[in-house]
């Protein structure tokens, strides 16, 4: 599904990614771990299309399509979703209105009409229930005054609504207590299927107790230096990154 | 233009009966003399440094437009009123009161016309006590308005009244065949313990040039609460100089919301005089303009009593060649100890040619006060833009949503739901945001 070949990327003329190779197939969960500054957030931002990063070499394809040619919104329409470490607050725009805008933008790109209100409502109710979100939450302004846990749950709610092919969870565990972490992980697990894939980017192993990866990659200084199964995460937790 | 105004004054004085309003005659004549002496301000005046009047004053305005040929139908103008709620309305068309569109009252309080109040003896004491008592004699536009003052809204809320329905004051201008100048004058008195919400709007309905020089005097007596909203969303050839003077007695609260969404030139002069302890003054402003529009907000808050507060928040979005001015003056007298004055002006410039001149001016003569001011000028947050685009929202729409969010803090402060809806609609339409249903 996702193919990354020899990816090099810069920000402000400084090379952060120095030749990443990664293949993610449908139905798989990949974890990318690594110390601070290793390039984890850069990798997710480059996949999602953040324009501050310049790709100097290599390719990223989703299915048959070259993602590097696309704007961030186009990548989103093609099924790339990235959950943010620090989601942005938009006062005056409710959670519902925001997701409606996002869904209709995607439908427009596919030449479809706006989603009928009844259909949207039904879907919102279903997904909210799945994540244990109250209806009062949905009429609040997006991320405005949300707690850390609420922000992350809202991210997973949007993921559920947009049903992406590829979901990248960037440090989704940061700032979460164990209960919130469990809820978020359960949400992700419920959304997992044989047709989509998940990349979990994390500094710590604890999220991987709940979202169990098929592969664990260790990123260091802009390169993947080791790949293994889920047991690699435990080993890293015990021995630290120095060990590699 | 100045000479024409002076010549017209005599004709105007002859036109209205001088017998019944000798006091008014004196006030008008004095004001005319003051205007004659001072003339129109120029960019050499410190308060007019960033606003040029050349463009609007070179025009030949008629001061006494012919009566409109066609009566306005309600359906033609219903969009300019608050929808779905009961309200009192004082409506003028080309400076002339329109009874058909209005809904006035004398039941428990007065919502009526200044001209009729002037003619009736029972209002004489009130008028003598309040009319033209707080208008600055240094402001030549206000003096000019006083000289020609004959029509406008008169609102008197007696003590211990909570007026549930909002009051709308609307000035329409139509195509009378000529460019015209209007000088409406409003007088609003709210007595002890009373509360009222007022919405004022100036709206041109034609492509003719209109120049409105409006003056409003507002008196908030003890513990009165006034919520006042100014909607300025006019045609491209309409200009407005609006001077509003507010006197507050102890424990009164006045909130002034100024929404400047369009017009060739808009100048808002706000003067607040706190004449008793524990007054609260709140000024909210949104400016949202493009093309070559210009909006100049001048706020003057005179803290003249101890333990009072003032809070100002003005936000502006400027596109194309639009320009803005924010000049926030806070004067704290020596007697005004424990004053709490806060002022903030945030602007977003969307183009290279748009500009904002923001100037706080604090003159503090008391030593035990908390006064602060802040000012930001910026572009949109790239992080937030990326977040929205990642969710599939195209850049243009994402920008619009962010701008909408920027103004929302102020829109949220509107206490009339129908007005909040109206302003939300204007803002989202201006920004190109579609916010249809809220589920």
XYZ file of C-alpha atoms in Angstrom:
683
model
C 0.000 0.000 0.000
C 2.609 2.551 1.082
C 6.053 2.455 -0.492
C 8.815 4.749 0.657
C 12.065 4.503 -1.256
C 15.336 6.205 -0.405
C 13.584 9.244 1.064
C 15.718 12.287 1.820
C 14.161 15.457 3.235
C 15.392 18.844 4.450
C 14.052 21.611 6.561
C 15.775 25.003 6.364
C 18.577 23.369 4.339
C 19.282 20.866 7.087
C 18.955 17.225 6.090
C 16.704 15.372 8.535
C 15.756 12.216 6.625
C 18.738 10.497 5.095
C 17.412 7.642 2.990
C 14.314 5.991 4.439
C 12.992 2.736 2.978
C 9.682 1.410 4.218
C 6.921 -0.764 2.866
C 3.562 -0.991 4.592
C 0.962 -3.486 3.320
C -2.790 -3.395 3.831
C -3.816 -4.897 7.165
C -0.461 -4.223 8.820
C 0.493 -2.160 11.845
C 3.984 -0.663 11.853
C 5.593 1.076 14.805
C 8.349 3.608 14.290
C 10.365 4.242 17.404
C 13.403 6.328 18.055
C 15.001 8.896 20.307
C 14.099 12.592 20.173
C 15.451 14.296 17.085
C 15.747 11.093 15.085
C 13.307 12.336 12.450
C 10.044 10.627 13.499
C 7.835 13.715 13.237
C 9.591 14.771 10.035
C 8.780 11.413 8.473
C 5.068 11.673 9.297
C 4.940 15.320 8.177
C 6.598 14.491 4.873
C 4.147 11.650 4.214
C 1.238 13.999 4.991
C 2.729 16.739 2.784
C 3.751 19.518 5.110
C 5.229 22.209 2.855
C 7.989 23.327 5.232
C 9.870 20.135 4.383
C 11.657 19.761 1.075
C 12.040 16.281 -0.356
C 15.411 16.166 -2.123
C 15.491 12.539 -3.182
C 13.414 9.373 -3.234
C 9.721 8.601 -3.585
C 6.539 7.982 -1.642
C 3.698 6.129 -3.328
C 0.285 5.097 -2.064
C -1.041 2.299 -4.239
C -0.072 3.435 -7.729
C -0.080 7.108 -6.936
C 2.844 9.390 -6.328
C 2.090 11.267 -3.092
C 4.927 13.746 -3.553
C 3.031 15.410 -6.419
C 0.043 16.098 -4.220
C -0.993 18.896 -1.859
C -1.754 17.927 1.751
C -5.517 18.075 1.116
C -5.173 15.838 -1.951
C -3.233 13.256 0.040
C -5.993 13.373 2.621
C -8.596 12.777 -0.087
C -6.578 9.747 -1.258
C -6.762 8.252 2.219
C -3.791 9.557 4.219
C -4.618 10.548 7.769
C -2.219 11.878 10.340
C -3.189 12.272 13.962
C -1.436 15.340 15.386
C 0.591 15.485 18.534
C -0.751 19.007 19.105
C -4.152 19.385 17.411
C -5.128 22.986 16.655
C -8.076 24.770 18.308
C -10.629 26.464 16.056
C -13.010 28.560 18.169
C -16.486 28.985 16.696
C -16.297 25.879 14.511
C -17.890 22.879 16.172
C -16.480 19.352 16.016
C -19.497 18.409 13.895
C -19.165 21.335 11.525
C -15.463 20.726 11.084
C -15.866 17.054 10.250
C -18.731 17.880 7.904
C -16.489 20.365 6.088
C -13.715 17.763 5.853
C -16.006 15.000 4.599
C -17.636 17.243 2.013
C -14.247 18.446 0.774
C -13.287 14.819 0.175
C -16.594 14.065 -1.531
C -16.206 17.119 -3.729
C -12.783 15.882 -4.844
C -14.480 12.637 -5.876
C -17.186 14.510 -7.773
C -19.869 13.623 -5.231
C -22.623 15.749 -3.724
C -22.464 16.910 -0.094
C -23.251 14.215 2.406
C -26.965 14.130 3.300
C -27.570 15.411 6.828
C -29.310 12.231 7.983
C -26.467 10.036 6.779
C -23.881 12.244 8.448
C -25.819 12.260 11.709
C -26.109 8.501 11.739
C -22.411 8.078 11.089
C -21.489 10.603 13.775
C -23.633 8.789 16.332
C -22.078 5.434 15.468
C -18.478 6.613 15.628
C -19.033 8.706 18.727
C -20.463 5.671 20.464
C -17.486 3.609 19.388
C -15.163 6.063 21.101
C -17.392 6.811 24.083
C -17.908 10.461 23.118
C -20.931 12.311 24.453
C -23.127 14.253 22.057
C -22.426 17.469 23.985
C -18.775 17.027 22.991
C -19.710 17.205 19.324
C -21.226 20.658 19.595
C -18.168 22.145 21.289
C -15.699 24.278 19.355
C -12.971 22.119 17.845
C -10.169 21.468 20.370
C -11.043 24.739 22.094
C -10.402 24.195 25.782
C -10.180 20.436 25.290
C -8.087 18.412 27.741
C -5.152 16.416 26.341
C -7.254 13.254 26.385
C -10.206 14.942 24.670
C -7.961 16.249 21.920
C -6.548 12.806 21.187
C -9.966 11.163 21.266
C -11.207 13.827 18.903
C -8.357 12.977 16.543
C -9.343 9.312 16.555
C -12.988 10.322 16.080
C -12.024 12.250 12.951
C -10.011 9.264 11.783
C -13.087 7.085 12.256
C -15.233 9.520 10.287
C -12.764 9.869 7.408
C -11.973 6.127 7.246
C -8.438 6.520 5.852
C -6.425 3.847 4.059
C -3.314 4.838 5.919
C -3.414 6.280 9.422
C -0.293 7.773 10.961
C -0.521 8.268 14.694
C 2.142 10.784 15.667
C 2.980 10.544 19.373
C -0.657 9.915 20.107
C 0.263 8.631 23.559
C 1.981 11.816 24.725
C 0.137 13.588 27.508
C -2.327 10.761 28.049
C -3.048 8.991 31.300
C -3.444 5.235 31.158
C -7.259 5.281 30.878
C -7.253 7.773 28.032
C -4.493 5.762 26.369
C -6.632 2.618 26.552
C -9.677 4.370 25.080
C -7.650 5.775 22.214
C -5.987 2.401 21.536
C -9.312 0.569 21.641
C -10.686 3.068 19.152
C -7.787 2.451 16.783
C -8.120 -1.323 17.144
C -11.813 -1.177 16.299
C -11.044 0.781 13.143
C -8.333 -1.589 11.971
C -9.190 -3.854 9.049
C -7.540 -5.943 6.367
C -7.945 -3.029 3.952
C -6.204 -0.290 5.914
C -2.857 0.171 7.593
C -1.565 2.006 10.644
C 1.806 3.578 11.392
C 2.314 4.288 15.078
C 5.046 6.787 15.822
C 6.080 6.744 19.428
C 8.910 7.376 21.781
C 7.755 4.861 24.367
C 6.698 1.287 24.208
C 3.568 1.580 26.360
C 1.122 2.404 23.539
C 2.290 -0.766 21.791
C 0.892 -2.850 24.671
C -2.514 -1.829 23.358
C -1.941 -1.375 19.643
C 0.134 -4.416 18.824
C 2.453 -3.873 15.844
C 3.412 -6.417 13.198
C 6.738 -4.650 12.664
C 8.840 -2.320 14.756
C 11.354 0.004 13.090
C 14.004 1.960 14.891
C 14.735 5.393 13.448
C 18.010 7.052 14.269
C 19.624 10.075 12.634
C 17.222 10.003 9.708
C 17.589 6.328 8.871
C 15.879 3.100 9.827
C 18.661 1.206 11.557
C 16.790 -1.841 12.760
C 13.543 -3.648 12.002
C 11.970 -6.452 13.989
C 8.749 -7.842 15.397
C 6.813 -6.574 18.407
C 9.409 -8.018 20.789
C 11.904 -5.411 19.556
C 9.833 -2.701 21.261
C 10.121 -4.502 24.595
C 13.825 -4.900 24.175
C 14.211 -1.194 23.443
C 12.167 -0.346 26.506
C 14.425 -2.481 28.682
C 17.780 -1.546 27.191
C 17.255 1.973 25.781
C 18.204 3.241 22.335
C 21.929 3.196 23.145
C 21.859 -0.556 22.920
C 21.467 -0.507 19.149
C -18.215 71.745 0.879
C -17.685 73.892 3.958
C -19.128 76.987 2.264
C -22.084 75.076 1.007
C -22.816 73.848 4.530
C -22.620 77.352 5.951
C -24.966 78.733 3.299
C -27.367 75.853 3.759
C -27.555 76.442 7.467
C -29.624 79.609 7.063
C -32.038 77.894 4.735
C -32.281 75.038 7.193
C -32.995 77.362 10.110
C -35.794 79.037 8.158
C -37.252 75.719 7.175
C -37.826 74.550 10.737
C -40.000 76.618 13.003
C -37.899 78.829 15.249
C -40.661 79.795 17.642
C -41.051 76.560 19.548
C -37.399 75.738 19.876
C -35.504 78.834 20.747
C -33.086 76.931 22.965
C -32.340 74.664 20.058
C -31.863 77.617 17.809
C -29.153 78.919 20.156
C -27.425 75.553 20.382
C -27.452 75.167 16.611
C -26.155 78.657 15.925
C -23.325 78.231 18.419
C -22.418 74.897 16.869
C -22.448 76.387 13.387
C -20.116 79.139 14.513
C -17.788 76.571 16.042
C -17.768 74.572 12.818
C -17.214 77.681 10.744
C -14.202 78.555 12.850
C -12.622 75.105 12.850
C -13.617 73.726 9.460
C -13.008 70.113 8.504
C -10.001 68.384 10.038
C -6.978 67.621 7.864
C -4.150 65.140 8.118
C -2.217 67.748 10.045
C -4.538 67.146 12.994
C -2.944 64.454 15.149
C -6.233 62.529 15.392
C -6.635 62.488 11.618
C -3.075 61.623 10.684
C -3.956 58.339 9.026
C -7.363 59.204 7.605
C -7.756 61.519 4.652
C -11.094 63.195 4.047
C -10.119 64.600 0.668
C -11.864 61.942 -1.345
C -15.213 62.210 0.366
C -15.257 65.970 0.800
C -14.572 66.793 -2.827
C -18.004 65.461 -3.686
C -20.998 67.762 -4.062
C -23.574 66.391 -1.659
C -27.086 67.596 -1.400
C -28.081 68.271 2.193
C -31.818 68.069 1.731
C -32.601 65.174 -0.577
C -36.027 65.014 -2.179
C -38.381 62.606 -0.554
C -38.021 59.098 -1.905
C -40.229 58.502 -4.919
C -41.212 55.010 -3.977
C -42.067 53.876 -0.523
C -39.721 51.112 0.532
C -41.388 47.764 0.806
C -40.561 45.735 3.885
C -39.535 42.771 1.797
C -36.891 44.843 0.015
C -35.147 45.671 3.259
C -36.087 42.841 5.607
C -32.571 41.417 5.346
C -31.236 44.414 7.191
C -33.386 43.789 10.253
C -33.031 41.155 12.937
C -34.974 38.074 11.917
C -37.534 36.062 13.790
C -37.739 38.214 16.892
C -39.898 41.026 18.164
C -38.189 44.375 18.366
C -38.837 48.089 18.446
C -37.764 49.840 15.289
C -37.027 53.422 14.433
C -36.458 53.573 10.698
C -35.427 56.501 8.554
C -35.293 56.631 4.785
C -33.083 59.376 3.349
C -33.204 61.128 6.680
C -36.984 61.060 6.911
C -38.838 58.954 9.461
C -40.677 56.011 7.947
C -43.682 55.076 10.112
C -44.557 52.094 7.943
C -41.282 50.278 8.684
C -41.061 51.470 12.285
C -42.467 50.230 15.546
C -42.184 52.857 18.267
C -43.637 52.966 21.758
C -44.483 55.218 24.695
C -45.693 52.346 26.827
C -43.557 52.423 29.960
C -40.658 54.009 28.099
C -40.126 56.147 25.028
C -38.804 54.807 21.763
C -39.588 57.528 19.272
C -38.270 60.398 17.195
C -36.081 63.216 18.293
C -38.066 65.648 16.132
C -41.350 64.857 17.849
C -39.730 64.956 21.289
C -38.352 68.403 20.508
C -41.834 69.665 19.650
C -43.587 68.372 22.755
C -43.361 70.419 25.918
C -43.412 67.390 28.202
C -39.983 66.405 26.926
C -38.488 69.866 27.303
C -36.971 69.322 30.744
C -35.383 66.032 29.709
C -34.039 67.487 26.491
C -32.664 70.585 28.165
C -30.993 68.424 30.753
C -29.320 66.057 28.318
C -29.234 67.257 24.714
C -25.786 68.322 23.515
C -24.316 68.275 27.027
C -21.480 65.810 26.438
C -20.554 66.459 22.824
C -16.988 67.646 22.378
C -16.781 71.270 21.276
C -13.396 70.467 19.766
C -14.807 67.994 17.285
C -15.908 69.868 14.187
C -17.944 66.981 12.736
C -19.953 66.795 15.941
C -20.474 70.558 15.868
C -21.626 70.343 12.285
C -24.068 67.619 13.238
C -25.420 69.703 16.110
C -25.958 72.655 13.786
C -28.164 70.526 11.540
C -29.585 68.226 14.208
C -33.280 67.833 13.700
C -33.980 64.143 13.330
C -32.912 60.846 14.806
C -33.860 58.385 17.482
C -34.970 59.415 20.931
C -34.947 56.659 23.518
C -35.732 57.216 27.157
C -35.956 54.223 29.457
C -37.381 55.191 32.843
C -35.971 53.714 36.004
C -36.282 50.043 36.997
C -37.198 48.789 33.524
C -35.702 45.840 31.786
C -36.537 46.244 28.127
C -36.770 42.709 26.792
C -37.080 43.465 23.088
C -34.062 44.958 21.378
C -34.416 48.361 19.754
C -33.254 48.771 16.177
C -32.302 52.133 14.744
C -31.882 51.940 10.976
C -30.967 54.674 8.522
C -31.571 53.741 4.895
C -30.532 55.805 1.928
C -32.097 55.253 -1.491
C -31.468 56.591 -4.962
C -32.846 60.137 -4.824
C -31.027 61.136 -7.967
C -28.289 62.949 -6.072
C -25.411 62.151 -3.769
C -26.499 63.090 -0.307
C -25.208 63.979 3.104
C -27.123 62.984 6.202
C -26.671 64.125 9.777
C -28.739 61.960 12.065
C -28.713 62.635 15.759
C -29.629 60.131 18.450
C -30.307 60.736 22.107
C -30.507 57.805 24.492
C -31.185 58.048 28.186
C -31.325 55.004 30.433
C -32.348 55.715 33.987
C -31.440 53.957 37.232
C -31.432 50.144 37.292
C -32.714 49.830 33.759
C -31.412 47.652 30.974
C -31.638 47.918 27.209
C -30.117 46.500 24.030
C -29.853 48.720 20.964
C -28.738 47.946 17.409
C -27.823 50.801 15.076
C -27.288 50.431 11.362
C -26.646 52.767 8.437
C -27.458 51.194 5.109
C -27.251 52.558 1.608
C -29.573 50.891 -0.898
C -28.185 52.478 -4.050
C -24.931 53.147 -5.830
C -25.164 56.884 -5.135
C -22.534 58.388 -2.903
C -23.690 58.865 0.665
C -21.916 60.690 3.427
C -23.352 60.277 6.896
C -22.181 62.362 9.809
C -23.910 60.832 12.809
C -23.822 61.795 16.465
C -25.236 59.781 19.329
C -25.376 60.822 22.956
C -25.927 58.085 25.505
C -26.569 58.554 29.190
C -26.269 55.548 31.471
C -27.530 56.522 34.885
C -26.852 54.617 38.120
C -26.622 50.851 37.649
C -27.998 51.074 34.118
C -26.911 48.390 31.665
C -26.649 49.224 27.989
C -25.625 46.884 25.229
C -25.097 48.860 22.042
C -24.311 47.338 18.657
C -23.196 49.248 15.586
C -23.424 47.420 12.269
C -21.482 49.010 9.446
C -21.768 46.852 6.360
C -22.405 49.374 3.676
C -22.058 49.812 -0.052
C -18.738 50.842 -1.533
C -19.726 54.467 -2.021
C -21.081 55.066 1.442
C -18.987 56.850 4.040
C -19.709 57.291 7.706
C -18.317 59.531 10.397
C -19.873 58.314 13.611
C -19.319 60.067 16.908
C -20.778 58.507 20.009
C -20.574 60.094 23.429
C -21.388 58.065 26.512
C -21.716 59.339 30.045
C -21.787 56.725 32.782
C -22.980 57.178 36.348
C -21.943 54.927 39.213
C -22.102 51.155 38.787
C -23.379 51.434 35.252
C -22.212 49.094 32.538
C -22.027 49.996 28.876
C -20.856 47.603 26.181
C -20.249 49.033 22.737
C -19.834 46.586 19.877
C -18.623 48.031 16.592
C -18.758 45.828 13.501
C -17.153 47.528 10.516
C -17.607 45.321 7.478
C -17.727 47.783 4.611
C -18.028 51.282 3.244
C -15.590 53.637 1.529
C -14.540 55.376 4.707
C -15.712 54.620 8.206
C -14.624 56.610 11.190
C -15.782 55.686 14.679
C -15.170 58.220 17.415
C -16.116 56.802 20.789
C -16.010 58.923 23.918
C -16.718 57.460 27.350
C -16.919 59.551 30.483
C -17.017 57.607 33.754
C -18.739 59.924 36.194
C -19.159 57.670 39.217
C -17.379 54.803 40.948
C -17.570 51.180 39.795
C -18.467 51.886 36.185
C -17.659 49.255 33.625
C -16.970 50.108 29.994
C -16.511 47.351 27.436
C -15.546 48.043 23.832
C -15.586 45.255 21.268
C -14.698 45.795 17.651
C -14.425 43.685 14.524
C -13.156 45.194 11.294
C -13.298 43.048 8.193
C -12.562 44.942 4.992
C -10.987 44.654 1.555
C -10.588 46.581 -1.719
C -9.753 50.205 -0.900
C -11.909 50.466 2.179
C -10.728 52.356 5.212
C -11.845 51.999 8.829
C -10.602 54.270 11.588
C -11.459 53.410 15.197
C -10.790 56.122 17.741
C -11.624 55.194 21.300
C -11.419 57.693 24.142
C -12.106 56.445 27.643
C -12.009 59.082 30.356
C -11.602 57.484 33.766
C -12.856 60.288 35.984
C -13.914 58.309 39.059
C -12.247 55.689 41.246
C -12.761 51.916 41.024
C -13.884 51.822 37.411
C -12.946 49.426 34.637
C -12.572 49.565 30.892
C -11.843 46.660 28.565
C -11.196 47.096 24.875
C -10.691 44.345 22.344
C -10.497 45.229 18.657
C -9.724 42.692 15.954
C -9.267 43.414 12.283
C -8.725 41.539 9.023
C -7.500 43.583 6.070
C -7.236 42.387 2.473
C -6.326 43.999 -0.872
C -5.553 47.702 -0.348
C -7.712 48.080 2.740
C -6.337 50.170 5.566
C -7.205 50.468 9.206
C -6.486 52.711 12.147
C -6.825 51.922 15.821
C -6.144 54.782 18.171
C -6.993 53.832 21.734
C -6.849 56.641 24.231
C -7.234 55.991 27.942
C -7.081 59.009 30.228
C -6.967 58.273 33.939
C -7.560 61.316 36.130
C -5.766 61.746 39.425
C -8.972 60.988 41.317
C -9.509 57.715 39.429
C -7.548 55.424 41.757
C -7.945 51.637 41.400
C -8.734 52.008 37.730
C -8.475 48.788 35.770
C -7.996 49.543 32.080
C -7.118 46.987 29.459
C -6.743 47.424 25.735
C -5.885 44.970 22.967
C -5.755 45.364 19.198
C -5.070 42.315 17.009
C -4.840 42.531 13.246
C -4.285 40.148 10.378
C -3.028 41.518 7.081
C -3.876 39.273 4.150
C -2.101 41.205 1.424
C 1.102 43.166 0.955
C -0.776 46.374 0.276
C -3.107 46.303 3.254
C -2.057 48.204 6.354
C -3.001 48.944 9.931
C -1.840 51.838 12.084
C -2.296 50.850 15.691
C -1.581 53.307 18.441
C -2.313 52.973 22.136
C -2.275 56.214 24.083
C -2.328 56.006 27.854
C -2.348 59.163 29.933
C -2.286 58.224 33.591
C -2.375 60.746 36.403
C -3.303 58.384 39.260
C -0.710 56.158 40.937
C -2.694 53.129 42.054
C -4.023 51.739 38.785
C -3.694 48.702 36.530
C -3.475 49.736 32.900
C -2.194 47.615 30.062
C -2.290 47.481 26.334
C -1.221 45.062 23.652
C -1.077 44.909 19.919
C -0.378 42.113 17.454
C -0.143 42.227 13.691
C 0.328 38.975 11.903
C -0.397 36.422 9.270
C -2.151 33.101 9.623
C -0.693 30.269 11.703
C 0.925 27.792 9.286
C 0.543 24.945 11.773
C -3.195 25.428 11.935
C -3.422 25.654 8.149
C -1.558 22.378 7.733
C -3.799 20.710 10.310
C -6.920 21.593 8.363
C -5.462 20.719 4.987
C -4.397 17.352 6.378
C -8.084 16.729 7.085
C -8.821 17.400 3.426
C -9.944 21.021 3.637
C -8.430 22.993 0.734
C -6.098 25.866 1.552
C -8.539 28.622 0.662
C -11.302 27.231 2.845
C -8.861 26.454 5.631
C -7.728 30.083 5.636
C -11.294 31.275 5.764
C -12.096 28.992 8.695
C -9.069 30.271 10.601
C -10.097 33.876 10.032
C -13.589 33.029 11.166
C -12.128 31.528 14.335
C -10.046 34.695 14.848
C -13.179 36.861 14.981
C -15.229 34.351 16.890
C -14.146 35.454 20.349
C -15.917 38.747 19.686
C -18.934 37.341 17.853
C -19.461 35.116 20.868
C -20.022 38.176 23.047
C -23.233 39.180 21.255
C -26.143 38.853 23.634
C -28.977 38.941 21.107
C -29.161 35.480 19.455
C -30.758 36.808 16.246
C -27.992 39.391 15.950
C -25.333 36.796 16.624
C -26.745 34.796 13.739
C -26.800 37.872 11.501
C -23.196 38.798 12.296
C -22.041 35.168 11.960
C -23.675 35.094 8.538
C -22.070 38.344 7.417
C -18.647 37.243 8.653
C -18.838 33.794 7.103
C -20.124 35.230 3.839
C -17.337 37.804 3.738
C -14.744 35.139 4.420
C -16.303 32.561 2.128
C -16.947 30.030 4.899
C -19.883 27.685 4.561
C -21.200 26.847 7.963
C -24.659 25.523 7.116
C -26.402 23.365 9.644
C -25.261 22.798 13.130
C -26.305 19.354 14.155
